[in-house]
Amino acid sequence: RKEVEQDPGPFNVPEGATVAFNCTYSNSASQSFFWYRQDCRKEPKLLMSVYSSGNEDGRFTAQLNRASQYISLLIRDSKLSDSATYLCVVNIWAAGNMLTFGGGTRLMVKP
Amino acid sequence: SQTIHQWPATLVQPVGSPLSLECTVEGTSNPNLYWYRQAAGRGLQLLFYSVGIGQISSEVPQNLSASRPQDRQFILSSKKLLLSDSGFYLCAWSPSTGYNSPLHFGNGTRLTVT
């Protein structure tokens, strides 16, 4: 079983739609969580951290469910520019600042 | 503010040739430094990380090596490239303090071994 698993997609959605991605992690000792965005042939960029109580940044909402060991990302009112691959990232503090990346979920927003 | 520079952006090398990729960070001191590789259509694989000058940990045994000759400089090398070394190489940094820090990536080097 992979440490961090994501549905690779692609998720094809129309502009203005709401779309959600889930990510599961296997190590219950995981302590911090992030979502990154990666555009085609570019480096990953931090989208947002994920906090225990859930957090929102504009159209983006991240949630953490420790009991079920998954995190989610919700994108409201999708824009064409949201088309990208979204990477789920998990940090197990016991191993130092070692982040483990999921394989990514590809999102394609259509006009 | 902190910035990370990585070069070259693209590289085409024949099998058996050496490799040297360089990464430097500005605006911070004693960062944690990382080398990742992303094969085409695949996830990120951690190759090396460093918590200080001369301190290198390898995550995956292979024909690559890393060095940290200065606090904010991280170099990825190979004596003889293999076809399987092709990929997108990413250098990243995080602050040395605190375990809740995300990584910040350089622009990456796209390596094609022919």
Coordinates of N, CA, C and O in Angstrom, one line a residue, chain B residues 8-82:
Chain B
P8 N 21.0 23.6 -15.0 CA 20.3 24.3 -16.1 C 18.8 23.9 -16.1 O 18.4 23.0 -15.4
A9 N 18.0 24.5 -16.9 CA 16.6 24.3 -17.0 C 16.4 23.0 -17.8 O 15.5 22.2 -17.5
T10 N 17.1 22.8 -18.8 CA 17.0 21.6 -19.6 C 18.4 21.1 -19.9 O 19.4 21.8 -20.0
L11 N 18.5 19.7 -20.1 CA 19.8 19.1 -20.4 C 19.6 17.8 -21.2 O 18.7 17.0 -20.8
V12 N 20.4 17.7 -22.2 CA 20.3 16.4 -23.0 C 21.8 15.9 -22.9 O 22.7 16.5 -23.3
Q13 N 21.9 14.6 -22.4 CA 23.2 14.0 -22.2 C 23.2 12.6 -22.7 O 22.2 11.9 -22.6
P14 N 24.3 12.2 -23.3 CA 24.4 10.8 -23.7 C 24.6 9.8 -22.5 O 25.1 10.2 -21.5
V15 N 24.2 8.6 -22.8 CA 24.4 7.5 -21.8 C 25.9 7.4 -21.5 O 26.7 7.5 -22.4
G16 N 26.2 7.3 -20.2 CA 27.6 7.2 -19.8 C 28.3 8.5 -19.5 O 29.5 8.5 -19.0
S17 N 27.7 9.6 -19.8 CA 28.3 10.9 -19.5 C 28.1 11.3 -18.1 O 27.2 10.8 -17.4
P18 N 28.9 12.2 -17.6 CA 28.7 12.7 -16.2 C 27.6 13.7 -16.1 O 27.1 14.3 -17.1
L19 N 27.2 14.0 -14.9 CA 26.1 15.0 -14.6 C 26.4 15.8 -13.4 O 27.0 15.3 -12.4
S20 N 26.1 17.1 -13.5 CA 26.2 18.0 -12.4 C 25.1 19.0 -12.5 O 25.0 19.8 -13.4
L21 N 24.2 18.9 -11.5 CA 23.1 19.9 -11.4 C 23.3 20.7 -10.1 O 23.6 20.1 -9.1
E22 N 23.1 22.0 -10.2 CA 23.4 22.8 -9.0 C 22.1 23.6 -8.6 O 21.3 24.0 -9.4
C23 N 22.1 23.8 -7.3 CA 20.9 24.5 -6.7 C 21.5 25.4 -5.6 O 22.3 25.0 -4.8
T24 N 21.0 26.6 -5.5 CA 21.4 27.6 -4.5 C 20.1 28.2 -3.9 O 19.2 28.5 -4.6
V25 N 20.2 28.5 -2.6 CA 19.1 29.2 -1.9 C 19.6 30.5 -1.4 O 20.7 30.6 -0.9
E26 N 18.8 31.5 -1.5 CA 19.2 32.9 -1.0 C 18.1 33.3 0.0 O 17.0 32.9 0.0
G27 N 18.6 34.2 1.0 CA 17.6 34.8 1.9 C 17.4 34.0 3.1 O 16.4 34.3 3.9
T28 N 18.1 32.9 3.4 CA 17.9 32.1 4.6 C 19.2 31.4 4.9 O 20.1 31.4 4.1
S29 N 19.4 31.0 6.1 CA 20.6 30.3 6.5 C 20.2 28.9 7.1 O 19.2 28.7 7.6
N30 N 21.2 28.0 6.9 CA 21.0 26.6 7.3 C 19.7 26.0 6.9 O 19.0 25.4 7.8
P31 N 19.3 26.1 5.7 CA 18.1 25.4 5.3 C 18.2 23.9 5.2 O 19.3 23.4 5.0
N32 N 17.1 23.2 5.2 CA 17.1 21.8 4.8 C 17.0 21.8 3.3 O 16.3 22.6 2.7
L33 N 17.8 21.0 2.6 CA 17.8 20.9 1.2 C 17.5 19.5 0.7 O 17.8 18.5 1.3
Y34 N 16.8 19.5 -0.5 CA 16.3 18.2 -1.0 C 16.5 18.1 -2.5 O 16.4 19.2 -3.2
W35 N 16.7 16.9 -3.0 CA 16.7 16.6 -4.4 C 15.6 15.6 -4.6 O 15.6 14.5 -4.0
Y36 N 14.6 15.9 -5.5 CA 13.6 15.0 -5.9 C 13.7 14.7 -7.4 O 14.3 15.5 -8.2
R37 N 13.2 13.6 -7.8 CA 13.1 13.3 -9.3 C 11.6 12.9 -9.6 O 11.0 12.2 -8.8
Q38 N 11.2 13.4 -10.7 CA 9.8 13.0 -11.2 C 9.9 12.4 -12.6 O 10.3 13.2 -13.5
A39 N 9.7 11.1 -12.7 CA 9.7 10.5 -14.0 C 8.4 10.9 -14.8 O 7.4 11.3 -14.1
A40 N 8.4 10.8 -16.1 CA 7.3 11.3 -16.9 C 6.0 10.6 -16.4 O 5.9 9.4 -16.3
G41 N 5.0 11.5 -16.0 CA 3.7 10.9 -15.6 C 3.7 10.3 -14.3 O 2.7 9.6 -13.9
R42 N 4.7 10.5 -13.5 CA 4.8 9.8 -12.2 C 4.9 10.8 -11.1 O 5.0 12.0 -11.3
G43 N 4.9 10.3 -9.8 CA 5.0 11.2 -8.6 C 6.4 11.5 -8.3 O 7.4 11.1 -9.0
L44 N 6.6 12.3 -7.3 CA 7.9 12.8 -6.9 C 8.6 11.7 -6.0 O 8.0 11.2 -5.1
Q45 N 9.8 11.5 -6.3 CA 10.7 10.5 -5.6 C 11.8 11.3 -4.9 O 12.6 11.9 -5.6
L46 N 11.9 11.2 -3.6 CA 13.0 11.8 -2.9 C 14.3 11.1 -3.1 O 14.3 9.9 -2.9
L47 N 15.3 11.8 -3.5 CA 16.6 11.2 -3.8 C 17.6 11.4 -2.6 O 18.2 10.5 -2.1
F48 N 17.7 12.7 -2.3 CA 18.7 13.0 -1.2 C 18.1 14.2 -0.4 O 17.3 15.0 -0.9
Y49 N 18.5 14.3 0.9 CA 18.2 15.5 1.7 C 19.4 15.8 2.6 O 20.2 14.9 2.9
S50 N 19.5 17.0 3.0 CA 20.6 17.5 3.7 C 20.2 18.5 4.8 O 19.4 19.4 4.5
V51 N 20.6 18.3 6.0 CA 20.3 19.2 7.1 C 21.4 20.1 7.4 O 21.3 21.0 8.3
G52 N 22.6 20.0 6.7 CA 23.7 20.9 7.0 C 24.8 20.6 6.1 O 24.8 19.6 5.3
I53 N 25.9 21.4 6.1 CA 27.0 21.3 5.2 C 27.6 19.9 5.4 O 27.9 19.5 6.6
G54 N 27.9 19.2 4.3 CA 28.5 17.9 4.4 C 27.6 16.8 4.9 O 28.0 15.6 4.9
Q55 N 26.4 17.1 5.2 CA 25.5 16.0 5.8 C 24.4 15.7 4.7 O 23.6 16.5 4.4
I56 N 24.6 14.5 4.2 CA 23.7 14.0 3.1 C 23.1 12.7 3.4 O 23.8 11.8 3.9
S57 N 21.8 12.6 3.3 CA 21.1 11.3 3.4 C 20.5 10.9 2.1 O 19.9 11.7 1.4
S58 N 20.7 9.6 1.8 CA 20.2 9.1 0.5 C 19.0 8.2 0.8 O 19.0 7.4 1.7
E59 N 18.0 8.5 0.0 CA 16.7 7.7 0.2 C 16.7 6.5 -0.8 O 16.0 5.6 -0.5
V60 N 17.3 6.6 -1.9 CA 17.2 5.6 -2.9 C 18.6 5.3 -3.5 O 19.3 6.2 -4.0
P61 N 19.1 4.1 -3.3 CA 20.4 3.7 -3.8 C 20.4 3.7 -5.3 O 19.6 3.1 -5.9
Q62 N 21.4 4.3 -5.9 CA 21.5 4.4 -7.4 C 22.8 5.0 -7.8 O 23.6 5.3 -6.9
N63 N 22.9 5.3 -9.0 CA 24.2 5.9 -9.5 C 24.3 7.4 -9.3 O 25.1 8.0 -10.0
L64 N 23.5 8.0 -8.5 CA 23.5 9.4 -8.3 C 24.1 9.7 -6.9 O 24.1 8.9 -6.0
S65 N 24.7 10.9 -6.8 CA 25.2 11.3 -5.5 C 24.9 12.8 -5.3 O 24.6 13.5 -6.3
A66 N 25.0 13.2 -4.1 CA 24.7 14.6 -3.8 C 25.8 15.2 -2.9 O 26.4 14.4 -2.1
S67 N 26.0 16.5 -2.9 CA 27.0 17.1 -2.1 C 26.5 18.5 -1.7 O 25.7 19.1 -2.4
R68 N 26.9 18.9 -0.5 CA 26.6 20.2 0.0 C 27.8 20.9 0.5 O 28.2 20.9 1.6
P69 N 28.6 21.5 -0.5 CA 29.8 22.1 -0.1 C 29.7 23.4 0.7 O 30.6 23.8 1.4
Q70 N 28.6 24.1 0.5 CA 28.3 25.3 1.2 C 26.9 25.3 1.8 O 26.1 24.5 1.4
D71 N 26.7 26.2 2.8 CA 25.4 26.2 3.5 C 24.2 26.2 2.6 O 23.2 25.5 2.8
R72 N 24.2 27.0 1.5 CA 23.1 27.2 0.7 C 23.3 26.6 -0.7 O 22.6 27.1 -1.7
Q73 N 24.1 25.7 -0.9 CA 24.4 25.1 -2.2 C 24.3 23.6 -2.1 O 24.8 22.9 -1.2
F74 N 23.5 23.0 -3.1 CA 23.3 21.6 -3.1 C 23.5 21.1 -4.5 O 23.0 21.7 -5.5
I75 N 24.3 20.1 -4.7 CA 24.7 19.6 -6.0 C 24.3 18.2 -6.2 O 24.6 17.4 -5.3
L76 N 23.8 17.9 -7.3 CA 23.4 16.5 -7.7 C 24.4 16.0 -8.8 O 24.5 16.7 -9.8
S77 N 25.0 14.9 -8.6 CA 26.0 14.4 -9.6 C 25.8 13.0 -10.0 O 25.2 12.2 -9.3
S78 N 26.4 12.6 -11.1 CA 26.5 11.3 -11.5 C 27.8 11.1 -12.3 O 28.2 12.0 -13.1
K79 N 28.5 10.0 -12.2 CA 29.7 9.8 -12.9 C 29.4 9.2 -14.3 O 30.0 9.5 -15.3
K80 N 28.3 8.4 -14.4 CA 27.9 7.8 -15.6 C 26.4 7.7 -15.7 O 25.8 6.9 -15.0
L81 N 25.7 8.5 -16.6 CA 24.3 8.5 -16.6 C 23.8 7.2 -17.3 O 24.4 6.6 -18.2
L82 N 22.6 6.8 -16.8 CA 21.8 5.7 -17.4 C 20.6 6.3 -18.1 O 20.1 7.4 -17.8

